[in-house]
CSV table of C-alpha atoms in Angstrom, one decimal:
chain,number,residue,atom,x,y,z
A,1,THR,CA,139.4,34.8,-94.5
A,2,ALA,CA,142.0,37.0,-93.7
A,3,MET,CA,143.9,36.7,-90.7
A,4,PRO,CA,141.9,38.7,-88.0
A,5,ALA,CA,143.0,42.2,-86.8
A,6,TRP,CA,145.0,42.0,-83.4
A,7,GLY,CA,145.2,38.0,-83.8
A,8,VAL,CA,148.2,36.6,-81.8
A,9,VAL,CA,150.7,34.5,-84.0
A,10,SER,CA,150.7,31.8,-81.2
A,11,LYS,CA,153.0,29.1,-83.2
A,12,ILE,CA,155.3,29.3,-86.6
A,13,GLU,CA,155.9,25.9,-87.9
A,14,PRO,CA,158.6,25.6,-90.8
A,15,SER,CA,157.6,22.9,-93.1
A,16,HIS,CA,160.3,19.7,-92.8
A,17,PHE,CA,159.6,19.2,-96.7
A,18,ALA,CA,159.8,22.3,-98.6
A,19,GLY,CA,161.6,25.7,-98.5
A,20,GLY,CA,159.4,28.7,-98.5
A,21,THR,CA,156.8,26.7,-96.8
A,22,ALA,CA,155.1,27.4,-93.0
A,23,TYR,CA,152.1,27.0,-91.0
A,24,VAL,CA,151.2,29.6,-88.3
A,25,ALA,CA,148.4,29.1,-85.8
A,26,VAL,CA,146.6,32.5,-85.1
A,27,ASP,CA,144.6,32.9,-81.7
A,28,ALA,CA,142.1,35.9,-81.5
A,29,HIS,CA,139.8,35.0,-78.6
A,30,LEU,CA,141.3,38.0,-76.8
A,31,MET,CA,139.2,40.2,-79.7
A,32,ASP,CA,136.4,37.9,-79.2
A,33,SER,CA,136.8,35.9,-81.8
A,34,ARG,CA,136.7,32.1,-81.1
A,35,GLU,CA,137.0,30.7,-84.9
A,36,PRO,CA,140.2,28.2,-85.5
A,37,PHE,CA,142.8,30.1,-87.3
A,38,ILE,CA,145.3,27.9,-89.1
A,39,PHE,CA,147.3,29.5,-92.4
A,40,LYS,CA,150.0,28.1,-94.9
A,41,THR,CA,152.2,29.7,-97.3
A,42,THR,CA,154.2,28.1,-99.9
A,43,ASP,CA,156.2,31.3,-101.1
A,44,TYR,CA,157.8,32.7,-98.0
A,45,GLY,CA,155.2,34.7,-96.7
A,46,ALA,CA,154.0,36.7,-99.8
A,47,THR,CA,150.4,34.7,-99.8
A,48,TRP,CA,148.8,32.9,-97.1
A,49,LYS,CA,145.8,30.0,-97.3
A,50,ARG,CA,143.7,29.1,-94.5
A,51,VAL,CA,144.0,25.4,-93.5
A,52,ASN,CA,142.0,24.9,-90.6
A,53,GLY,CA,139.3,23.0,-92.7
A,54,ASP,CA,136.4,21.5,-90.8
A,55,LEU,CA,138.2,21.9,-87.4
A,56,PRO,CA,135.0,22.7,-84.7
A,57,THR,CA,134.2,26.3,-84.5
A,58,ALA,CA,130.8,26.3,-82.7
A,59,HIS,CA,133.0,25.4,-79.3
A,60,PRO,CA,133.4,28.5,-77.1
A,61,LEU,CA,137.1,27.6,-77.1
A,62,SER,CA,137.9,26.4,-80.6
A,63,TYR,CA,140.3,29.1,-81.3
A,64,VAL,CA,144.1,27.5,-81.9
A,65,LYS,CA,147.1,27.4,-79.9
A,66,ALA,CA,149.4,25.4,-81.5
A,67,VAL,CA,149.9,23.5,-85.1
A,68,ALA,CA,152.9,21.2,-85.8
A,69,GLU,CA,153.7,19.1,-89.0
A,70,ASN,CA,154.7,15.3,-89.3
A,71,PRO,CA,158.5,15.6,-90.0
A,72,ASN,CA,158.0,11.9,-91.0
A,73,LYS,CA,154.7,12.4,-93.3
A,74,GLN,CA,153.9,15.3,-95.4
A,75,GLY,CA,150.5,16.9,-95.2
A,76,GLN,CA,149.9,15.5,-91.6
A,77,LEU,CA,149.2,18.3,-89.2
A,78,PHE,CA,148.5,18.2,-85.5
A,79,ALA,CA,147.0,20.8,-84.2
A,80,GLY,CA,146.2,22.0,-80.1
A,81,THR,CA,142.8,24.4,-79.8
A,82,GLY,CA,141.4,25.8,-76.6
A,83,HIS,CA,139.7,22.2,-76.0
A,84,GLY,CA,141.2,19.6,-77.4
A,85,PHE,CA,143.6,18.2,-79.8
A,86,PHE,CA,143.3,17.3,-83.5
A,87,TYR,CA,145.2,15.5,-86.5
A,88,SER,CA,144.8,15.9,-90.4
A,89,ASN,CA,145.9,13.3,-93.2
A,90,ASP,CA,145.3,16.0,-95.6
A,91,ASP,CA,147.2,19.1,-95.4
A,92,GLY,CA,144.5,20.6,-93.0
A,93,ALA,CA,141.4,20.0,-95.3
A,94,HIS,CA,139.8,17.3,-92.5
A,95,TRP,CA,140.6,17.1,-89.1
A,96,THR,CA,140.0,14.1,-86.7
A,97,GLU,CA,139.9,14.4,-82.8
A,98,ILE,CA,142.1,12.5,-80.8
A,99,SER,CA,140.9,12.2,-77.3
A,100,ALA,CA,142.0,9.1,-75.8
A,101,GLY,CA,143.5,9.8,-72.4
A,102,LEU,CA,144.2,13.3,-73.1
A,103,PRO,CA,141.5,15.6,-70.6
A,104,ARG,CA,139.5,18.3,-71.8
A,105,ALA,CA,142.1,21.1,-71.6
A,106,PRO,CA,143.8,23.8,-73.6
A,107,VAL,CA,146.2,22.4,-75.5
A,108,SER,CA,149.3,25.1,-75.5
A,109,TRP,CA,152.0,23.5,-77.7
A,110,VAL,CA,152.6,20.8,-79.8
A,111,VAL,CA,155.9,18.7,-80.9
A,112,VAL,CA,156.3,15.7,-83.2
A,113,GLN,CA,159.4,13.6,-82.2
A,114,LYS,CA,161.2,12.7,-85.7
A,115,GLN,CA,163.1,9.8,-84.3
A,116,PHE,CA,160.5,8.1,-82.0
A,117,HIS,CA,157.3,8.9,-83.8
A,118,ASP,CA,155.8,10.6,-80.5
A,119,VAL,CA,153.7,13.7,-80.2
A,120,VAL,CA,154.1,15.2,-77.2
A,121,VAL,CA,151.9,18.3,-76.2
A,122,SER,CA,151.3,20.6,-73.4
A,123,THR,CA,148.0,21.9,-71.6
A,124,TYR,CA,147.3,24.7,-69.4
A,125,GLY,CA,147.0,23.0,-65.9
A,126,ARG,CA,147.0,19.7,-66.9
A,127,GLY,CA,150.5,18.7,-67.6
A,128,ILE,CA,152.3,17.1,-70.5
A,129,TYR,CA,151.0,14.1,-72.6
A,130,VAL,CA,153.1,11.8,-75.0
A,131,LEU,CA,151.1,9.9,-77.8
A,132,ASP,CA,153.5,7.1,-78.2
A,133,ASP,CA,154.3,5.6,-81.8
A,134,ILE,CA,152.0,7.3,-84.4
A,135,THR,CA,153.6,5.2,-86.9
A,136,PRO,CA,150.0,3.5,-88.0
A,137,LEU,CA,148.9,7.1,-88.5
A,138,GLU,CA,151.5,7.8,-90.7
A,139,GLN,CA,151.1,4.5,-92.6
A,140,ALA,CA,147.1,4.7,-92.7
A,141,THR,CA,145.2,4.7,-96.1
A,142,PRO,CA,141.9,4.0,-97.1
A,143,GLN,CA,142.9,0.5,-98.6
A,144,THR,CA,144.2,0.0,-94.8
A,145,THR,CA,141.3,1.0,-93.4
A,146,ASP,CA,138.7,-1.4,-95.9
A,147,ALA,CA,141.2,-4.4,-95.4
A,148,ALA,CA,139.7,-6.8,-92.7
A,149,THR,CA,143.0,-7.2,-91.0
A,150,HIS,CA,146.1,-5.1,-91.5
A,151,LEU,CA,149.2,-5.4,-89.5
A,152,PHE,CA,151.1,-2.0,-89.7
A,153,SER,CA,155.1,-2.0,-89.7
A,154,PRO,CA,156.5,-1.6,-86.4
A,155,ARG,CA,159.1,1.3,-85.3
A,156,PRO,CA,162.5,0.1,-84.3
A,157,ALA,CA,162.5,-0.3,-80.8
A,158,PHE,CA,165.8,0.2,-78.5
A,159,ARG,CA,166.5,-2.9,-76.0
A,160,TRP,CA,166.0,-1.0,-72.9
A,161,THR,CA,166.5,-3.3,-69.9
A,162,GLN,CA,164.2,-0.9,-67.7
A,163,ARG,CA,161.0,-0.9,-69.6
A,164,GLY,CA,161.8,-1.3,-72.9
A,165,ARG,CA,159.0,-2.0,-75.3
A,166,ALA,CA,158.0,-2.4,-79.0
A,167,TYR,CA,154.6,-1.4,-80.2
A,168,VAL,CA,152.9,-3.7,-82.5
A,169,ASP,CA,149.7,-2.4,-84.1
A,170,PHE,CA,146.9,-4.0,-86.5
A,171,SER,CA,143.4,-3.0,-87.6
A,172,LEU,CA,140.7,-4.9,-88.0
A,173,LYS,CA,137.5,-4.1,-90.1
A,174,SER,CA,135.2,-6.5,-87.8
A,175,ALA,CA,135.5,-8.1,-84.0
A,176,PRO,CA,137.3,-11.3,-84.6
A,177,ARG,CA,135.4,-14.6,-84.4
A,178,GLY,CA,137.9,-16.6,-82.2
A,179,ALA,CA,141.1,-16.0,-80.5
A,180,VAL,CA,143.7,-13.8,-81.9
A,181,ALA,CA,147.4,-15.1,-81.9
A,182,LEU,CA,150.5,-12.6,-82.3
A,183,GLN,CA,154.0,-14.1,-82.2
A,184,ILE,CA,157.7,-13.0,-82.2
A,185,LEU,CA,159.8,-14.7,-84.3
A,186,ASP,CA,163.6,-14.6,-84.2
A,187,ALA,CA,166.0,-14.9,-87.7
A,188,ASP,CA,165.7,-18.5,-87.6
A,189,GLY,CA,161.5,-18.6,-87.3
A,190,LYS,CA,161.9,-19.8,-83.8
A,191,VAL,CA,159.2,-18.2,-81.5
A,192,VAL,CA,160.4,-15.7,-79.2
A,193,ARG,CA,156.9,-14.7,-77.7
A,194,ASP,CA,153.5,-15.7,-78.1
A,195,LEU,CA,151.4,-12.9,-77.1
A,196,LYS,CA,147.2,-13.7,-77.0
A,197,PRO,CA,146.0,-10.4,-76.9
A,198,THR,CA,142.3,-9.2,-77.0
A,199,ALA,CA,141.4,-7.5,-80.1
A,200,ARG,CA,138.4,-5.5,-81.2
A,201,ALA,CA,137.3,-3.8,-84.9
A,202,GLY,CA,139.6,-0.8,-85.4
A,203,LEU,CA,142.6,0.0,-84.0
A,204,ASN,CA,144.2,-2.5,-81.9
A,205,ARG,CA,147.9,-1.9,-79.8
A,206,VAL,CA,150.0,-4.7,-78.0
A,207,ALA,CA,153.1,-3.8,-76.1
A,208,TRP,CA,156.1,-6.3,-76.4
A,209,ASP,CA,158.2,-6.0,-73.7
A,210,LEU,CA,161.3,-7.3,-75.8
A,211,ARG,CA,161.3,-10.2,-73.9
A,212,TYR,CA,161.3,-14.2,-74.2
A,213,ASP,CA,158.1,-16.0,-72.9
A,214,PRO,CA,158.6,-16.0,-69.0
A,215,PRO,CA,159.2,-19.3,-67.0
A,216,ARG,CA,156.8,-21.5,-65.3
A,217,LEU,CA,156.6,-20.9,-61.5
A,218,ILE,CA,155.6,-22.9,-58.3
A,219,ALA,CA,151.6,-22.9,-57.4
A,220,MET,CA,151.6,-24.6,-53.9
A,221,ARG,CA,148.4,-26.4,-53.1
A,222,THR,CA,149.0,-28.5,-50.0
A,223,THR,CA,148.4,-27.2,-46.2
A,224,PRO,CA,151.9,-26.6,-44.7
A,225,ALA,CA,152.0,-28.1,-41.2
A,226,GLU,CA,153.0,-24.7,-39.6
A,227,ASN,CA,150.1,-22.8,-40.8
A,228,PRO,CA,147.0,-25.4,-40.9
A,229,HIS,CA,144.9,-22.3,-40.9
A,230,ILE,CA,146.7,-20.8,-44.1
A,231,TRP,CA,143.9,-21.1,-46.6
A,232,GLU,CA,141.4,-19.1,-44.0
A,233,GLU,CA,143.8,-15.9,-44.4
A,234,PRO,CA,142.0,-13.4,-46.5
A,235,ARG,CA,145.0,-13.4,-49.2
A,236,PHE,CA,144.5,-17.0,-50.2
A,237,ARG,CA,140.7,-17.2,-48.8
A,238,GLY,CA,138.9,-19.0,-52.1
A,239,LYS,CA,141.8,-19.7,-53.8
A,240,ASP,CA,143.3,-23.3,-55.0
A,241,THR,CA,146.6,-22.3,-55.0
A,242,ARG,CA,149.6,-20.1,-53.5
A,243,PRO,CA,152.9,-18.6,-54.3
A,244,VAL,CA,155.9,-19.7,-52.6
A,245,THR,CA,157.8,-17.5,-50.4
A,246,HIS,CA,160.6,-15.8,-52.1
A,247,TRP,CA,162.2,-13.4,-49.1
A,248,GLY,CA,162.4,-10.2,-51.2
A,249,LEU,CA,163.9,-11.7,-54.2
A,250,GLU,CA,160.2,-11.6,-56.3
A,251,PRO,CA,159.3,-14.7,-58.8
A,252,ALA,CA,161.0,-14.8,-62.2
A,253,GLN,CA,158.1,-12.7,-63.6
A,254,VAL,CA,159.7,-12.5,-67.2
A,255,GLY,CA,161.7,-14.1,-69.5
A,256,PRO,CA,165.3,-12.8,-71.0
A,257,ILE,CA,165.2,-9.8,-72.9
A,258,VAL,CA,166.2,-10.5,-76.6
A,259,VAL,CA,169.4,-9.7,-78.1
A,260,PRO,CA,169.7,-6.7,-80.9
A,261,GLY,CA,168.5,-7.6,-84.1
A,262,LYS,CA,166.1,-8.6,-87.0
A,263,TYR,CA,162.7,-10.2,-85.9
A,264,THR,CA,159.4,-11.0,-87.1
A,265,VAL,CA,155.9,-10.1,-85.9
A,266,LYS,CA,153.2,-12.7,-87.1
A,267,LEU,CA,149.5,-11.9,-86.5
A,268,THR,CA,146.9,-14.4,-87.1
A,269,VAL,CA,143.0,-13.7,-87.4
A,270,ASP,CA,140.2,-16.3,-88.0
A,271,GLY,CA,143.0,-18.4,-89.8
A,272,GLN,CA,144.7,-15.7,-91.8
A,273,SER,CA,147.9,-14.3,-91.1
A,274,ALA,CA,150.4,-11.5,-91.9
A,275,ALA,CA,153.8,-10.8,-91.1
A,276,GLN,CA,155.7,-7.8,-90.9
A,277,PRO,CA,159.8,-7.2,-89.5
A,278,ILE,CA,161.0,-5.3,-86.5
A,279,GLU,CA,164.5,-4.6,-85.6
A,280,ILE,CA,165.6,-4.2,-82.0
A,281,LEU,CA,168.2,-1.5,-82.1
A,282,ARG,CA,171.3,-1.3,-79.3
A,283,ASP,CA,170.8,0.4,-76.5
A,284,PRO,CA,173.5,3.2,-77.0
A,285,ARG,CA,174.2,3.5,-73.4
A,286,VAL,CA,175.6,-0.1,-73.0
A,287,ALA,CA,179.2,-1.0,-74.6
A,288,THR,CA,178.9,-4.7,-74.4
A,289,SER,CA,179.1,-6.5,-78.0
A,290,VAL,CA,176.1,-8.1,-79.3
A,291,ALA,CA,177.9,-11.4,-79.1
A,292,ASP,CA,178.6,-11.1,-75.3
A,293,LEU,CA,175.1,-10.0,-75.0
A,294,ASP,CA,174.0,-13.0,-77.0
A,295,LEU,CA,175.8,-15.2,-74.4
A,296,SER,CA,174.1,-13.8,-71.3
A,297,VAL,CA,170.6,-14.6,-73.4
A,298,LYS,CA,171.7,-18.0,-73.6
A,299,LEU,CA,172.6,-18.3,-70.5
A,300,GLN,CA,169.4,-17.0,-69.1
A,301,LEU,CA,167.4,-19.2,-71.5
A,302,ARG,CA,169.2,-22.1,-69.8
A,303,LEU,CA,168.2,-20.7,-66.7
A,304,ARG,CA,164.4,-19.9,-67.6
A,305,ASP,CA,164.0,-23.5,-68.7
A,306,ASP,CA,165.4,-25.2,-65.7
A,307,ILE,CA,163.2,-22.9,-63.6
A,308,SER,CA,160.1,-24.3,-65.6
A,309,ALA,CA,161.2,-28.0,-65.2
A,310,ALA,CA,161.7,-27.8,-61.4
A,311,ALA,CA,158.5,-25.8,-61.5
A,312,ASP,CA,156.7,-28.5,-63.3
A,313,MET,CA,158.1,-31.1,-60.8
A,314,VAL,CA,156.8,-29.4,-57.6
A,315,ASN,CA,153.7,-28.8,-59.5
A,316,ALA,CA,152.9,-32.3,-60.2
A,317,ILE,CA,153.8,-33.3,-56.6
A,318,GLU,CA,151.6,-30.7,-55.4
A,319,VAL,CA,148.5,-32.1,-57.7
A,320,MET,CA,149.2,-35.2,-55.9
A,321,ARG,CA,150.0,-34.3,-52.3
A,322,LYS,CA,146.8,-32.4,-52.5
A,323,GLN,CA,144.7,-35.3,-53.5
A,324,LEU,CA,146.2,-37.4,-50.7
A,325,GLU,CA,145.6,-34.9,-48.2
A,326,ASP,CA,141.8,-34.4,-49.2
A,327,VAL,CA,141.4,-38.3,-48.8
A,328,THR,CA,143.4,-38.1,-45.5
A,329,LYS,CA,140.7,-35.0,-44.2
A,330,ALA,CA,137.8,-37.1,-45.6
A,331,TYR,CA,138.7,-40.7,-43.7
A,332,ARG,CA,140.6,-39.1,-40.8
A,333,GLU,CA,137.6,-40.4,-38.5
A,334,ASP,CA,136.7,-43.8,-40.3
A,335,ARG,CA,138.7,-46.4,-38.5
A,336,THR,CA,137.9,-48.9,-41.5
A,337,ARG,CA,140.2,-47.0,-43.7
A,338,GLU,CA,143.3,-47.1,-41.5
A,339,ALA,CA,145.1,-49.2,-43.8
A,340,LEU,CA,144.5,-46.8,-46.7
A,341,LEU,CA,145.4,-43.8,-44.5
A,342,LYS,CA,148.4,-45.5,-43.6
A,343,GLN,CA,149.4,-45.9,-47.4
A,344,VAL,CA,148.6,-42.3,-48.0
A,345,ALA,CA,150.7,-41.0,-45.7
A,346,ASP,CA,153.6,-43.4,-46.9
A,347,MET,CA,153.1,-42.1,-50.0
A,348,ASP,CA,153.1,-38.7,-49.1
A,349,ARG,CA,156.6,-39.0,-47.4
A,350,LYS,CA,157.7,-40.3,-50.5
A,351,LEU,CA,156.6,-37.3,-52.8
A,352,LEU,CA,157.4,-34.9,-50.2
A,353,ASP,CA,161.1,-36.4,-49.8
A,354,VAL,CA,161.5,-35.4,-53.9
A,355,GLU,CA,160.0,-32.0,-53.3
A,356,THR,CA,162.2,-30.9,-50.5
A,357,LYS,CA,165.4,-31.7,-52.7
A,358,ILE,CA,163.9,-28.9,-54.8
A,359,LEU,CA,162.4,-26.2,-52.7
A,360,GLU,CA,163.0,-25.9,-49.1
A,361,PRO,CA,160.0,-26.7,-46.7
A,362,ALA,CA,160.2,-23.0,-45.0
A,363,GLN,CA,159.4,-21.5,-48.7
A,364,MET,CA,156.2,-23.9,-48.6
A,365,THR,CA,154.8,-21.6,-46.1
A,366,SER,CA,154.1,-18.5,-48.2
A,367,ASP,CA,155.3,-16.7,-45.4
A,368,ASP,CA,158.5,-14.6,-44.7
A,369,LYS,CA,158.9,-15.2,-41.2
A,370,TYR,CA,160.1,-19.1,-41.6
A,371,PHE,CA,163.1,-17.8,-43.5
A,372,GLN,CA,165.2,-20.4,-41.9
A,373,GLN,CA,167.0,-22.7,-44.3
A,374,ALA,CA,169.8,-22.6,-47.3
A,375,TYR,CA,168.4,-22.2,-50.7
A,376,ARG,CA,167.6,-25.6,-52.6
A,377,VAL,CA,167.5,-26.1,-56.6
A,378,TYR,CA,164.4,-23.9,-57.2
A,379,MET,CA,165.7,-20.7,-55.2
A,380,ASN,CA,169.0,-20.8,-56.4
A,381,LEU,CA,167.9,-20.8,-60.0
A,382,ILE,CA,165.4,-17.6,-58.9
A,383,TRP,CA,168.2,-16.1,-57.4
A,384,LEU,CA,170.9,-17.0,-60.2
A,385,ASN,CA,168.6,-15.8,-63.1
A,386,GLY,CA,168.0,-12.2,-61.1
A,387,GLU,CA,171.8,-11.9,-60.8
A,388,VAL,CA,172.7,-12.6,-64.9
A,389,GLY,CA,169.1,-11.5,-66.1
A,390,PRO,CA,166.2,-9.1,-65.5
A,391,GLY,CA,167.0,-8.7,-61.6
A,392,ALA,CA,164.7,-10.3,-58.8
A,393,GLY,CA,163.6,-7.6,-56.2
A,394,ASP,CA,166.8,-6.8,-54.2
A,395,VAL,CA,169.1,-8.5,-57.0
A,396,LEU,CA,169.7,-5.5,-59.4
A,397,GLY,CA,170.3,-8.1,-62.5
A,398,GLY,CA,173.2,-7.8,-65.1
A,399,ALA,CA,171.4,-8.3,-68.7
A,400,ASP,CA,173.3,-5.7,-70.2
A,401,PHE,CA,176.7,-7.8,-69.6
A,402,PRO,CA,178.3,-10.9,-70.4
A,403,PRO,CA,178.2,-13.7,-67.9
A,404,THR,CA,180.7,-14.3,-65.7
A,405,ASP,CA,182.9,-17.2,-65.2
A,406,THR,CA,181.5,-17.8,-61.7
A,407,SER,CA,178.0,-17.5,-63.0
A,408,VAL,CA,178.5,-20.1,-65.2
A,409,ASN,CA,180.0,-22.2,-62.6
A,410,VAL,CA,177.6,-21.5,-60.0
A,411,MET,CA,174.9,-22.5,-62.9
A,412,GLU,CA,176.4,-26.0,-63.7
A,413,THR,CA,176.4,-26.9,-59.9
A,414,ILE,CA,172.9,-25.9,-59.4
A,415,GLU,CA,172.0,-27.9,-62.7
A,416,LYS,CA,173.9,-31.1,-60.9
A,417,ASP,CA,171.4,-30.9,-58.3
A,418,LEU,CA,168.6,-30.3,-60.3
A,419,ASN,CA,169.5,-33.5,-62.7
A,420,ALA,CA,169.6,-35.3,-59.3
A,421,ALA,CA,166.3,-34.2,-58.8
A,422,LYS,CA,165.0,-35.2,-62.1
A,423,ALA,CA,166.2,-38.8,-61.4
A,424,ASP,CA,164.4,-39.1,-58.5
A,425,TYR,CA,161.3,-37.8,-59.6
A,426,LYS,CA,161.5,-39.9,-62.8
A,427,ASN,CA,162.2,-42.7,-60.3
A,428,LEU,CA,158.7,-41.7,-58.2
A,429,MET,CA,156.9,-41.3,-61.2
A,430,ASP,CA,157.7,-44.4,-63.1
A,431,ARG,CA,157.9,-46.8,-59.9
A,432,ASP,CA,156.7,-45.2,-56.8
A,433,VAL,CA,153.6,-43.8,-57.8
A,434,PRO,CA,152.4,-46.7,-60.2
A,435,ALA,CA,152.9,-49.2,-57.2
A,436,PHE,CA,151.2,-47.4,-55.0
A,437,ASN,CA,148.1,-47.0,-57.4
A,438,ARG,CA,148.2,-50.6,-57.5
A,439,SER,CA,148.2,-51.1,-54.0
A,440,ILE,CA,145.2,-48.8,-53.3
A,441,GLY,CA,143.3,-51.4,-56.2
A,442,GLY,CA,140.8,-48.1,-56.7
A,443,ALA,CA,140.2,-47.1,-53.5
A,444,ILE,CA,141.0,-43.5,-54.4
A,445,THR,CA,141.2,-42.0,-57.8
A,446,PRO,CA,145.1,-43.0,-59.0
A,447,LEU,CA,147.5,-40.4,-58.9
A,448,THR,CA,148.7,-39.1,-62.1
A,449,GLY,CA,150.3,-35.5,-60.9
A,450,GLY,CA,148.3,-34.0,-64.1
A,451,ARG,CA,150.0,-36.3,-66.7
């Protein structure tokens, strides 16, 4: 079909692969022609052929506003029409609509970003939209579509400490029978991140935030003396645990961001594994050497493991103290249990004594208005982790810089307190808890702390 008379050439797209080749989008709806028109020339415009293939023609807004060629894959085209957005893998012979997250609106312009493999579209009245990382569309073949499982090769990702991420895409011919495992491994094969994505038949995408696994955190279970009605508050009603107070710092919700370098993505579905390399690139705005960034990550990993160790001790103590609290509530009015209740109270004091060497009592209230005590081990670790790592609320963070001598010295001081608490905890679990369990003679369930 020839170009319609008085059709508006709404976009000219020179090919990225061949001289003399270009695509044009023609909009003739002002002449009452609603057909989609896309033309291609391979001889500098001497001749043209129509390449809109099976683009929809029945819709009153079927006319084409924009066309773009993918600079990373020859023959892959994108088209914006008066009612949607489409792509073709065979130079316009066949088209597929892309609608996820994109409202029904005229697509007025399309740009394919070469380095990041992103597609950016503008719309009339509905803003600008970005289709992040189209590498799965670029790598897709009939073989990948027919495969039971296919892990696509991820694009490189920049190490941006704020909202940096890498996309991992995989396709499944059918829904998995069990859990899907997705691991990020370093150059030595050690697990950096253990992701457990949900998956379904078709194309699946997982966003990795470029971070190691996060630390384990404290979950309070007992009732603070300052607020005996805390579990009746709407924020904790119906819950078994509650967070500690962080006083504007926020908990350590993420692990350290990785050092630039080469990593491996490993996907396991129904016992079958596949792997692909992924590269994390330096942030070009950051002048810090990779060696110094590595020093920072090593310190952050120490902090992460120390936070987890402190949290594990407190959580085990909280499990035991909650058990004792429940016993006290159950037998409070029973005079025949006075001796048992005294043993319970004595044991609770021993547990609390070790717990408060790790965590100041004011933190146990889950309420900022009780902020009145100096930090102890756990909160000092949270604060220092925020300083040298990802930030923590009011603390900006320093993951793009080497650790200072002061940070290292403070870390060593905190670890001395942590090691002292570990020794007290070991004595508690090896001596005091077994002695208590023997003394009660089966009157209540023995304390284990979750061991």
